[in-house]
CSV table of N, CA and C in Angstrom, one decimal:
chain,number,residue,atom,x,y,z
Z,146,UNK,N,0.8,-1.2,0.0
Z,146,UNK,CA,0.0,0.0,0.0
Z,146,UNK,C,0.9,1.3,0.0
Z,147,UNK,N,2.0,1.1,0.6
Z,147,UNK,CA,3.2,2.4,0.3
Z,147,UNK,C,3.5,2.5,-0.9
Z,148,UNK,N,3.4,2.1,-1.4
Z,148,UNK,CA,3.9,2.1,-2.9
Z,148,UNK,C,2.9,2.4,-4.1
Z,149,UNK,N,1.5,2.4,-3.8
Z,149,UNK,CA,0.3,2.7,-4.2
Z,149,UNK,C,0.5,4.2,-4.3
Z,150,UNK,N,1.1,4.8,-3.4
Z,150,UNK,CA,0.6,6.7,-3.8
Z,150,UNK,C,1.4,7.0,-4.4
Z,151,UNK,N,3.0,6.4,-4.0
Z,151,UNK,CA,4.1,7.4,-5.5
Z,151,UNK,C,3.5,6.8,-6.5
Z,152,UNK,N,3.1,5.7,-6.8
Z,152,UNK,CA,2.8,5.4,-8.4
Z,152,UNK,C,1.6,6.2,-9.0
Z,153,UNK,N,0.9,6.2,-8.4
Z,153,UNK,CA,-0.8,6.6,-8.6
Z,153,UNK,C,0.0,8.4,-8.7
Z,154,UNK,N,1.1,9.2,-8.1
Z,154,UNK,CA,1.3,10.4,-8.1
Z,154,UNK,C,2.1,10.4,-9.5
Z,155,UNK,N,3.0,9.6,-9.6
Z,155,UNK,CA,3.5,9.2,-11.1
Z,155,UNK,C,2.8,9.2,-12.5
Z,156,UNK,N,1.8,8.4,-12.0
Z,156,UNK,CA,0.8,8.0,-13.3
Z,156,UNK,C,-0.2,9.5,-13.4
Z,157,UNK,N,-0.3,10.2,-12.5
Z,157,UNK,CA,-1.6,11.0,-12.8
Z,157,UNK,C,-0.3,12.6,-13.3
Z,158,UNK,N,0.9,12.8,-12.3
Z,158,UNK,CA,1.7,13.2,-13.4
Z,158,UNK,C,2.3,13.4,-14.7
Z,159,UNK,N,2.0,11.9,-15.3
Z,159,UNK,CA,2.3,11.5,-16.6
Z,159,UNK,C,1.2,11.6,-17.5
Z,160,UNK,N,-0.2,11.8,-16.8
Z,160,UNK,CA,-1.1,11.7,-17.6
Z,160,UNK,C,-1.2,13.2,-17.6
Z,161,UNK,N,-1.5,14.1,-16.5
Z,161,UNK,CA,-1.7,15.4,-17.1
Z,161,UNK,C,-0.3,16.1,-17.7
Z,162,UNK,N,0.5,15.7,-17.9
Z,162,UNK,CA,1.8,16.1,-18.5
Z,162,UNK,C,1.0,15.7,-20.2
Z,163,UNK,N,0.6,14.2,-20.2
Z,163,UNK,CA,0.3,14.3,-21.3
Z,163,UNK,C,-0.7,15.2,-22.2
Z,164,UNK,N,-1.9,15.4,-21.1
Z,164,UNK,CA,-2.6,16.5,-21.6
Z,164,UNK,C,-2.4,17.7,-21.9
Z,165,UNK,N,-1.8,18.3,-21.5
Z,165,UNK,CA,-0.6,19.2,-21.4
Z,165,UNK,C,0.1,19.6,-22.4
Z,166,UNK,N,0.7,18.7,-22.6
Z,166,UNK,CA,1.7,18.4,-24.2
Z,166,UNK,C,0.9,18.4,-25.5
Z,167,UNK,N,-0.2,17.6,-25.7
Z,167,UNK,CA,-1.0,17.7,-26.7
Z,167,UNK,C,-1.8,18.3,-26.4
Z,168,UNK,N,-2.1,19.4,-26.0
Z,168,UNK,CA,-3.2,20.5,-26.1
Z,168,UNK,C,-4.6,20.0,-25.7
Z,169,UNK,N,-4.3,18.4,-25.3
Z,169,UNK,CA,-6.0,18.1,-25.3
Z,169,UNK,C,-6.9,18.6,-23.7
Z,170,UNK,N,-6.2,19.5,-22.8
Z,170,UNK,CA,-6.6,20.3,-21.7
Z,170,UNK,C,-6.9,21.6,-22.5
Z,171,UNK,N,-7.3,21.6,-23.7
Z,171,UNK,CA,-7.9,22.8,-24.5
Z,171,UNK,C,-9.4,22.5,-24.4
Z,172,UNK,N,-10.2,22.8,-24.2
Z,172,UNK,CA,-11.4,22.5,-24.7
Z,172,UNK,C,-12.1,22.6,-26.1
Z,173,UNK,N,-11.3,23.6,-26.7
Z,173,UNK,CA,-11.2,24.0,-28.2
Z,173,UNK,C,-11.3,23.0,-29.0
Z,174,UNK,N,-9.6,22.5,-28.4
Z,174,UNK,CA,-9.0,21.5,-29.4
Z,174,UNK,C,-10.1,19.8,-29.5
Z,175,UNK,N,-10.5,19.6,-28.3
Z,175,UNK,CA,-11.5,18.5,-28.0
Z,175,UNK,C,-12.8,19.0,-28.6
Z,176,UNK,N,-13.4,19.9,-28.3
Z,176,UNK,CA,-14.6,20.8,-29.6
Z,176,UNK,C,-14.8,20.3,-30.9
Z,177,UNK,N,-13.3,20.6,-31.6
Z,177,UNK,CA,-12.8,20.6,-32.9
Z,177,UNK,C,-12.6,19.0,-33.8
Z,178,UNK,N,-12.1,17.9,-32.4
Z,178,UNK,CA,-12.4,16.7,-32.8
Z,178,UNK,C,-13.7,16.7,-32.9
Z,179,UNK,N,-14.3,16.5,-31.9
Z,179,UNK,CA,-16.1,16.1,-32.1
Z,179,UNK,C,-16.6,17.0,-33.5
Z,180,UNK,N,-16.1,17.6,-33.8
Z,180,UNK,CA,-16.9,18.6,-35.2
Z,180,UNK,C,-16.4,18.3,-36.4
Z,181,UNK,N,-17.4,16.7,-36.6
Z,181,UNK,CA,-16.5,15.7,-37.8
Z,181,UNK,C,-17.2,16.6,-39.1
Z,182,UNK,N,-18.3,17.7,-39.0
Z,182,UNK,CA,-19.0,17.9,-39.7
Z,182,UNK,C,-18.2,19.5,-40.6
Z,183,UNK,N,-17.5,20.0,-39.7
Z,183,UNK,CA,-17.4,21.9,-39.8
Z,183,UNK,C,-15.4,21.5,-39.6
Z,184,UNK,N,-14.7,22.1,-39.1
Z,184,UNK,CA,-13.5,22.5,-38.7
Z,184,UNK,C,-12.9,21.1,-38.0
Z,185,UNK,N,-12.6,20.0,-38.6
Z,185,UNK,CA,-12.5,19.0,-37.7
Z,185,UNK,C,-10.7,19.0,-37.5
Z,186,UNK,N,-10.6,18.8,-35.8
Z,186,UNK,CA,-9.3,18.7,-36.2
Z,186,UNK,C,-9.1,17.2,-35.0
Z,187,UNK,N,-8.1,16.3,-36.1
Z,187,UNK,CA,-7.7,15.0,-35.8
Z,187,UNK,C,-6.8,14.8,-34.6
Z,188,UNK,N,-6.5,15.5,-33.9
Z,188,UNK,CA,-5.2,15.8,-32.9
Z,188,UNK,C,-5.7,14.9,-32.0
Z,189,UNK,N,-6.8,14.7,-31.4
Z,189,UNK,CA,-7.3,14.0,-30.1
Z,189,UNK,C,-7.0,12.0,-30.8
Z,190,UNK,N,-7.4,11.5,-32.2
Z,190,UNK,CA,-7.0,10.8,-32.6
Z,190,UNK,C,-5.7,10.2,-32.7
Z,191,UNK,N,-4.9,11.0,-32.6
Z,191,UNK,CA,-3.4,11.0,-32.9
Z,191,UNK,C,-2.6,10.2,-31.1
Z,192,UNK,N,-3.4,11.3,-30.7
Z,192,UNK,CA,-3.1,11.3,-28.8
Z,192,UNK,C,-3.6,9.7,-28.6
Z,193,UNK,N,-4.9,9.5,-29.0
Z,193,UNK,CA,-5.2,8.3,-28.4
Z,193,UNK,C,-4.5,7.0,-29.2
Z,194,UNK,N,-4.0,7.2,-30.5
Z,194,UNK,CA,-3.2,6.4,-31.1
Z,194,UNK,C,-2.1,5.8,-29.9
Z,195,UNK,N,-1.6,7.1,-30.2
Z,195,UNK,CA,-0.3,7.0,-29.1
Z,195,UNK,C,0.0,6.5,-27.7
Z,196,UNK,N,-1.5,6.2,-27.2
Z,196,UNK,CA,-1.8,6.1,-26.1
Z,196,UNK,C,-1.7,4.2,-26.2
Z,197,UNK,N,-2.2,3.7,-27.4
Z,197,UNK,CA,-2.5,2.3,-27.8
Z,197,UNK,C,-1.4,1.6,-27.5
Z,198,UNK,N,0.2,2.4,-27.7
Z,198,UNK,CA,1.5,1.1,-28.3
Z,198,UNK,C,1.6,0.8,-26.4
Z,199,UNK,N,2.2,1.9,-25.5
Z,199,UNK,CA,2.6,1.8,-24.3
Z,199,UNK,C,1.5,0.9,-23.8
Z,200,UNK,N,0.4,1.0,-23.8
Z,200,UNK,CA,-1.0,0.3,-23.3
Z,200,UNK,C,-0.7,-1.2,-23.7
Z,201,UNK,N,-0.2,-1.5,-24.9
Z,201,UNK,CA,-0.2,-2.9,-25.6
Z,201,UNK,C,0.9,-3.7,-24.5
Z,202,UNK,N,2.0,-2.5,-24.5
Z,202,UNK,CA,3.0,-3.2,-23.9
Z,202,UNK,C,2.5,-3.3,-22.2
Z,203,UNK,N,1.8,-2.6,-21.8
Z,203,UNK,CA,1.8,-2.9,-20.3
Z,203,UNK,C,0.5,-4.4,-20.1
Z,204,UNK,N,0.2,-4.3,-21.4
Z,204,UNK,CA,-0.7,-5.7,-20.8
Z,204,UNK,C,0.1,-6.9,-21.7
Z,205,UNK,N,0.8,-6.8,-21.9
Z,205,UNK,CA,1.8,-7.9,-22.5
Z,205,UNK,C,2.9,-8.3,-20.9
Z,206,UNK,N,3.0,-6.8,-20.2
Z,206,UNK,CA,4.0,-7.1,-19.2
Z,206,UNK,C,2.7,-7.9,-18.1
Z,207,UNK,N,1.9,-7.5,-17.8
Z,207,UNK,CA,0.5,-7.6,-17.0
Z,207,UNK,C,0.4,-8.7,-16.8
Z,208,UNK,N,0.4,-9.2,-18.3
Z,208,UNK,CA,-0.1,-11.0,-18.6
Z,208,UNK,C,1.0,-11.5,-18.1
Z,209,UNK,N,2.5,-11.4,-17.6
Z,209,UNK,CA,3.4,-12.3,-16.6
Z,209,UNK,C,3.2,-12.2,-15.1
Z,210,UNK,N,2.8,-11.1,-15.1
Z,210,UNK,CA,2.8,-10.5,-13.3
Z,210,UNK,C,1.7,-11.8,-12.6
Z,211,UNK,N,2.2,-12.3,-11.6
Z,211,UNK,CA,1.2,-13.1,-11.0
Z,211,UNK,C,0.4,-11.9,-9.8
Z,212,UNK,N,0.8,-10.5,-9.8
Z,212,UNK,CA,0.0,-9.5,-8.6
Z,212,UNK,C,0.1,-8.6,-8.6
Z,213,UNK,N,0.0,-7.4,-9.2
Z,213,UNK,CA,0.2,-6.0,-9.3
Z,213,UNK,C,1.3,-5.2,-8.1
Z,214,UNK,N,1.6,-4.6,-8.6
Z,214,UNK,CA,3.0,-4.2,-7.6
Z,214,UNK,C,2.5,-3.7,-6.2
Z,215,UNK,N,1.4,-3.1,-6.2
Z,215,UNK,CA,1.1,-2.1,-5.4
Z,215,UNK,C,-0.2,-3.3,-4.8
Z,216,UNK,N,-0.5,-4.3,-4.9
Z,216,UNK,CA,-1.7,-5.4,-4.4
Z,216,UNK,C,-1.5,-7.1,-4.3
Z,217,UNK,N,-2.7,-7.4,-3.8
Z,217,UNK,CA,-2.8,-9.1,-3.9
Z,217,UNK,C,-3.2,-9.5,-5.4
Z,218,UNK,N,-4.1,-8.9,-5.8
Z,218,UNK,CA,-4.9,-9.1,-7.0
Z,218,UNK,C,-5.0,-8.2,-8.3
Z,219,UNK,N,-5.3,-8.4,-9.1
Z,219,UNK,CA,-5.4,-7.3,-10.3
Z,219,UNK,C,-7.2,-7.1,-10.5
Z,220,UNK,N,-7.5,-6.1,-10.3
Z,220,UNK,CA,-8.9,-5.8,-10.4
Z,220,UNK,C,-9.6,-5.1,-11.5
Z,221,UNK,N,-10.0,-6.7,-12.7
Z,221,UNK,CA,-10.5,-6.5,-13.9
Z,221,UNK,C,-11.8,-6.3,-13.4
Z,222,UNK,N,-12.4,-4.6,-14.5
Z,222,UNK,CA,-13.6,-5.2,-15.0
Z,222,UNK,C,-14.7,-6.0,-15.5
Z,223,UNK,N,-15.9,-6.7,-15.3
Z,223,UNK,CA,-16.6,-7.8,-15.5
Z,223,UNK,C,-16.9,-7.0,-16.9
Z,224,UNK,N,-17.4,-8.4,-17.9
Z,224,UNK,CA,-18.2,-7.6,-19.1
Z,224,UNK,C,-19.6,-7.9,-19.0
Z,225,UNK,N,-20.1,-6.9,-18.5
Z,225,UNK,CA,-21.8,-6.7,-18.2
Z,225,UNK,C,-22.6,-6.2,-19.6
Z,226,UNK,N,-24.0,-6.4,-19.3
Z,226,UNK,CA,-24.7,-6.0,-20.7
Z,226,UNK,C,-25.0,-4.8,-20.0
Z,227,UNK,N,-25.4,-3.8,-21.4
Z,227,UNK,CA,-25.9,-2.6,-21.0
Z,227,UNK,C,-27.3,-2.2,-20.5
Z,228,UNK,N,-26.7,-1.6,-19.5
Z,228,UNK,CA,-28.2,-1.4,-18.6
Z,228,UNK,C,-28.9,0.1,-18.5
Z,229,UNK,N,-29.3,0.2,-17.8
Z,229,UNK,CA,-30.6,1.7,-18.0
Z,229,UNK,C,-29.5,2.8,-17.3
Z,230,UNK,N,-28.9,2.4,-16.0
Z,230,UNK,CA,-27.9,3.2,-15.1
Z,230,UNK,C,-26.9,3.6,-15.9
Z,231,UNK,N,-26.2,3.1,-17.2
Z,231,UNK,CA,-25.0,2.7,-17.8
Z,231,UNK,C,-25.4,3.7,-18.6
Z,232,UNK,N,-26.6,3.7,-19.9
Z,232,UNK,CA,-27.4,4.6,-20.9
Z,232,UNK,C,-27.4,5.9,-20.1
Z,233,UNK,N,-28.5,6.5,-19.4
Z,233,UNK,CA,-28.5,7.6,-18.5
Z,233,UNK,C,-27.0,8.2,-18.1
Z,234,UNK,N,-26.2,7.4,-17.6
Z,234,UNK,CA,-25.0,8.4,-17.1
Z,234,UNK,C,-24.2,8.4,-18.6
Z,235,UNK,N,-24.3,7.5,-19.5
Z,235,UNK,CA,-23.5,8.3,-20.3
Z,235,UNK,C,-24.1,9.1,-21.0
Z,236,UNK,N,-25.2,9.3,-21.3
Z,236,UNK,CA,-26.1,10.4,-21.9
Z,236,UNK,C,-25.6,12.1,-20.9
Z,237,UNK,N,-26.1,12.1,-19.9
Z,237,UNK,CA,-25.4,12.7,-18.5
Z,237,UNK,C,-24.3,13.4,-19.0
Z,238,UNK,N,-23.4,12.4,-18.8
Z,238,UNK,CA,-21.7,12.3,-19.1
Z,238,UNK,C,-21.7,13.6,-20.5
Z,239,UNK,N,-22.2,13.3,-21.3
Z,239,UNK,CA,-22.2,13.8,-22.7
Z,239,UNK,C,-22.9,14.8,-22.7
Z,240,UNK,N,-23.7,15.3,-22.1
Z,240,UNK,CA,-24.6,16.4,-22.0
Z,240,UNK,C,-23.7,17.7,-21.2
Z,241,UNK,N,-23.2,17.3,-20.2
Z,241,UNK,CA,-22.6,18.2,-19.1
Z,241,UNK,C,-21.5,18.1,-20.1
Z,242,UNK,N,-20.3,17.1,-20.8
Z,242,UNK,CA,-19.1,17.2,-21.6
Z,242,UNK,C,-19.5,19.0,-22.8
Z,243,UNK,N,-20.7,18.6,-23.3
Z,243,UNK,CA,-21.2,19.0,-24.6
Z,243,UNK,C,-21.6,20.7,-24.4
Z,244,UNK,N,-21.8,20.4,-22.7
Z,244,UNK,CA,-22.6,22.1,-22.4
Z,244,UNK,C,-21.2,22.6,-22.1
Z,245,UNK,N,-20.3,22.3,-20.9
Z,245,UNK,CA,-18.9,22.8,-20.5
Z,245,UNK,C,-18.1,22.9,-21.6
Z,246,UNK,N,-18.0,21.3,-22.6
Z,246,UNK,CA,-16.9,21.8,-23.1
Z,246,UNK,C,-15.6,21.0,-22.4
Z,247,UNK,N,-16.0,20.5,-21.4
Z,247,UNK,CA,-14.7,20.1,-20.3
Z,247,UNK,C,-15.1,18.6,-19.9
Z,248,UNK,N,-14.0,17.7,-19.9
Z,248,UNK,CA,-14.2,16.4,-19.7
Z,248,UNK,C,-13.6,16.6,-18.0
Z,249,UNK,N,-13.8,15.1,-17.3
Z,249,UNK,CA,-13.2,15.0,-15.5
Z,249,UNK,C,-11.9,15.7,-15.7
Z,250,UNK,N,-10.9,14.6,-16.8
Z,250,UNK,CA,-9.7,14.5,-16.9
Z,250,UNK,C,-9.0,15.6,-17.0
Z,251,UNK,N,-9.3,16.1,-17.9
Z,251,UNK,CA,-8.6,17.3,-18.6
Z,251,UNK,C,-9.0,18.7,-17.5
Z,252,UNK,N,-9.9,18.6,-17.1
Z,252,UNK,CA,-11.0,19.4,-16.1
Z,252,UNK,C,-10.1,20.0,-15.5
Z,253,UNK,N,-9.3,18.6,-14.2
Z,253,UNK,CA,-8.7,18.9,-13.5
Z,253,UNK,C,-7.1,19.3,-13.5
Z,254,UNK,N,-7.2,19.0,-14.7
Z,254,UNK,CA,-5.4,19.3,-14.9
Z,254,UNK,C,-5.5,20.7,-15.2
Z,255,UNK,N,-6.7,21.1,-15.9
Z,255,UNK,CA,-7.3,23.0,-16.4
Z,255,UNK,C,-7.5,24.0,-15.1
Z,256,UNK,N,-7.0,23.1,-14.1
Z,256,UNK,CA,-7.2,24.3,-12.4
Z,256,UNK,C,-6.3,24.5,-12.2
Z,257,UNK,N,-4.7,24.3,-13.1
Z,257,UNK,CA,-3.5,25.1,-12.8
Z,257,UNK,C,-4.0,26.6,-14.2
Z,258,UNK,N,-4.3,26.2,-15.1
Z,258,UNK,CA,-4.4,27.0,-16.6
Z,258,UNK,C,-5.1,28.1,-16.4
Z,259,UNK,N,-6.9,27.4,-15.7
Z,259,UNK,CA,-8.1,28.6,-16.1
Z,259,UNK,C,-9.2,28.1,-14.8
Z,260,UNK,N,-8.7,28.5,-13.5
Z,260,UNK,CA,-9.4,28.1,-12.6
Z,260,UNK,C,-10.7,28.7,-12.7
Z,261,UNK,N,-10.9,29.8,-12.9
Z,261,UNK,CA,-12.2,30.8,-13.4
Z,261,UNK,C,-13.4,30.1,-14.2
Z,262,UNK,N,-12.8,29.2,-14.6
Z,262,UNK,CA,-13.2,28.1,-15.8
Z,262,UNK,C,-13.8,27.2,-15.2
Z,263,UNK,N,-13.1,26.4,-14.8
Z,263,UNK,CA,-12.8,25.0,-14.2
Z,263,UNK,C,-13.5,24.9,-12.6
Z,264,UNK,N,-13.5,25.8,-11.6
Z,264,UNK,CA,-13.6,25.4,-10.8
Z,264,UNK,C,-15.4,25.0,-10.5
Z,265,UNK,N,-16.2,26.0,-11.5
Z,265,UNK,CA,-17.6,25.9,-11.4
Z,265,UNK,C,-18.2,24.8,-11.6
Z,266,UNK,N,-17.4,24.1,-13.3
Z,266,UNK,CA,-17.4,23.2,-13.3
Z,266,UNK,C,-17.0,21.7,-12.9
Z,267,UNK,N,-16.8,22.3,-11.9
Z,267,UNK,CA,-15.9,20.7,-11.0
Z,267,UNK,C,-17.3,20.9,-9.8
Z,268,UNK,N,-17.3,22.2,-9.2
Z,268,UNK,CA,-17.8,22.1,-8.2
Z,268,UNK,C,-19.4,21.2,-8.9
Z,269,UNK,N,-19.9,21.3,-9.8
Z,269,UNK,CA,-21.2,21.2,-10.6
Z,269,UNK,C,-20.8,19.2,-10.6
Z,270,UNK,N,-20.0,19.4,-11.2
Z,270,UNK,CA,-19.3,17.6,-10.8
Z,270,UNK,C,-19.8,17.3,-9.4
Z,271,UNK,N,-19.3,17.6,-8.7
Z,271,UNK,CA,-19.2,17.1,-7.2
Z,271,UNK,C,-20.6,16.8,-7.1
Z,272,UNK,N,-21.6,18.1,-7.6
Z,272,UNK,CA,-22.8,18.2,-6.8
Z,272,UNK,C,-23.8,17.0,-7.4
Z,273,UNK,N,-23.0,16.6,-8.8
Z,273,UNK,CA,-23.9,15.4,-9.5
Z,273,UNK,C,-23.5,14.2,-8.6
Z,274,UNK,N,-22.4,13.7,-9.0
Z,274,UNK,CA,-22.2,13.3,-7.8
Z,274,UNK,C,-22.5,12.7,-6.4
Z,275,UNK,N,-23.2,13.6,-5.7
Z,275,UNK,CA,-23.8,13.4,-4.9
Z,275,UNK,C,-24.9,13.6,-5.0
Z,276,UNK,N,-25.6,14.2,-5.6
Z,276,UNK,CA,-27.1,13.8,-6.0
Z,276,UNK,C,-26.8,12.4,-6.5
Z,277,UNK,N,-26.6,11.8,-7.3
Z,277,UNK,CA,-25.9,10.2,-7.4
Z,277,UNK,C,-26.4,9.2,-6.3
Z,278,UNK,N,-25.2,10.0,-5.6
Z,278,UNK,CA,-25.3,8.8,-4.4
Z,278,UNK,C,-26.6,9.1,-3.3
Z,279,UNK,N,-27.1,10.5,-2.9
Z,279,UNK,CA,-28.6,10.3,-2.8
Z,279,UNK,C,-29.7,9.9,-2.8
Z,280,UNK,N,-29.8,9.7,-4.5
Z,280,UNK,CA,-30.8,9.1,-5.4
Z,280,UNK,C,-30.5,7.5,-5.1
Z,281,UNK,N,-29.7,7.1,-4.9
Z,281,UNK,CA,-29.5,5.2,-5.3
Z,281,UNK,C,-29.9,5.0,-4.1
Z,282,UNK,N,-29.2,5.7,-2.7
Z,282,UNK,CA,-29.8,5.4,-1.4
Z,282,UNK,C,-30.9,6.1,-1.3
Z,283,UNK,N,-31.5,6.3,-1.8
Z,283,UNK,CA,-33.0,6.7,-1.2
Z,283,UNK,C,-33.9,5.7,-2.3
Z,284,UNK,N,-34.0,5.0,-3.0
Z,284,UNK,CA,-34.2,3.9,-4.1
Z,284,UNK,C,-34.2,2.6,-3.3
Z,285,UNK,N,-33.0,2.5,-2.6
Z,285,UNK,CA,-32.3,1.2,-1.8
Z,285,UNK,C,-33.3,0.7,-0.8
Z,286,UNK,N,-33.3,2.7,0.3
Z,286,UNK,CA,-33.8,2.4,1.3
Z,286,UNK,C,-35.6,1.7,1.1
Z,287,UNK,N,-36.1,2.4,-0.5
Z,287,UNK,CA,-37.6,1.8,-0.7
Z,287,UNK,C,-37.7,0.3,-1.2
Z,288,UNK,N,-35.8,-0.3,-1.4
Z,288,UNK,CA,-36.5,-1.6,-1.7
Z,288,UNK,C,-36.9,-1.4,-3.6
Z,289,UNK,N,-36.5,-0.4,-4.1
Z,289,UNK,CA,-36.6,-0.4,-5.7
Z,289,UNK,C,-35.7,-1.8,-6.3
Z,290,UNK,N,-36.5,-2.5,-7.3
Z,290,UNK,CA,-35.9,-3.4,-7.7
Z,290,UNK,C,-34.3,-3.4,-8.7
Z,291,UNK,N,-34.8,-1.8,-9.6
Z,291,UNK,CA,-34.2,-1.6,-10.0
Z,291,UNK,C,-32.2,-1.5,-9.5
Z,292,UNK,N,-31.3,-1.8,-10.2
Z,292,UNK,CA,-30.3,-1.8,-9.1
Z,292,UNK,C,-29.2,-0.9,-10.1
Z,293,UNK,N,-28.5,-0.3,-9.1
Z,293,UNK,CA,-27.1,0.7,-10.3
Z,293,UNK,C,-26.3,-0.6,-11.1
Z,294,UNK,N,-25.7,-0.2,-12.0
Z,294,UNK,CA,-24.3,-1.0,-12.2
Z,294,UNK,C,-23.5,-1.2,-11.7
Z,295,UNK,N,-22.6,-1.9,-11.4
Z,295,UNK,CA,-21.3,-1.8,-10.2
Z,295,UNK,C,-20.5,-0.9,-11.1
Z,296,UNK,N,-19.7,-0.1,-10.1
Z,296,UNK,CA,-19.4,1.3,-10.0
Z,296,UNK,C,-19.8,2.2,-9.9
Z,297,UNK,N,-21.1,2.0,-9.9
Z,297,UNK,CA,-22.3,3.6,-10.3
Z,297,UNK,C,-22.7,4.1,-8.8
């Protein structure tokens, strides 16, 4: 578990470094991809190319490891069918992406750049959020059959 936070401070280093580097902490530049129709610019494609080779190789290294460095276990995702909880948040996800302009990721790396920006929209994060976790326990407490997804 000591070894859990320099990595996890490493990796989130390296990721907003990457955002960083490729402009994709622009909201413009992310704008400009989704606008396959008007000004489309490929840059966000390029990034996630890039993102594929190192990814290939860490599950090539993955597949030898009998335990993650930092654990007992490696904690894969199940492959679930799509459900109603799953639809709705990403609809959600996309709506709030589409009104801001600003994804989690890039969000947070945007509160060194354009706090003025960023912070309303994080705070508006938080508050979903927790309406979230409200809503499921007050559902729970009636006994609704309906159930979230795991992670939701």
């Amino acid at each position: 578990m000591k070894r859990a936070v320099p990595i996890a401070l490493v990796a989130g280093l390296l990721f907003g470094a990457g955002l960083a580097i490729s402009g994709m902490a622009d909201p413009a530049r992310v704008r400009a991809f989704l606008d396959v129709l008007g000004h489309w610019d490929p840059t966000l494609a390029f990034v996630m190319a890039g993102a594929m080779l190192p990814m290939a190789v860490a599950w090539r290294i993955r597949a030898r490891m009998p335990a993650p460095i930092t654990g007992d276990t490696f904690h894969e995702p199940d492959t679930r069918p799509i459900t109603a909880s799953l639809v709705v948040g990403a609809l959600l996800f996309g709506i709030g992406w589409g009104l801001s302009g600003l994804c989690p990721g890039p969000a947070i790396a945007d509160i060194a750049v354009a706090p003025a920006m960023v912070i309303p929209f994080l705070f508006a994060m938080v508050v979903g959020f927790a309406v979230h976790h409200l809503l499921w326990r007050a559902l729970a407490a009636r006994s609704v059959p309906f159930q979230p997804s795991q992670g939701a």
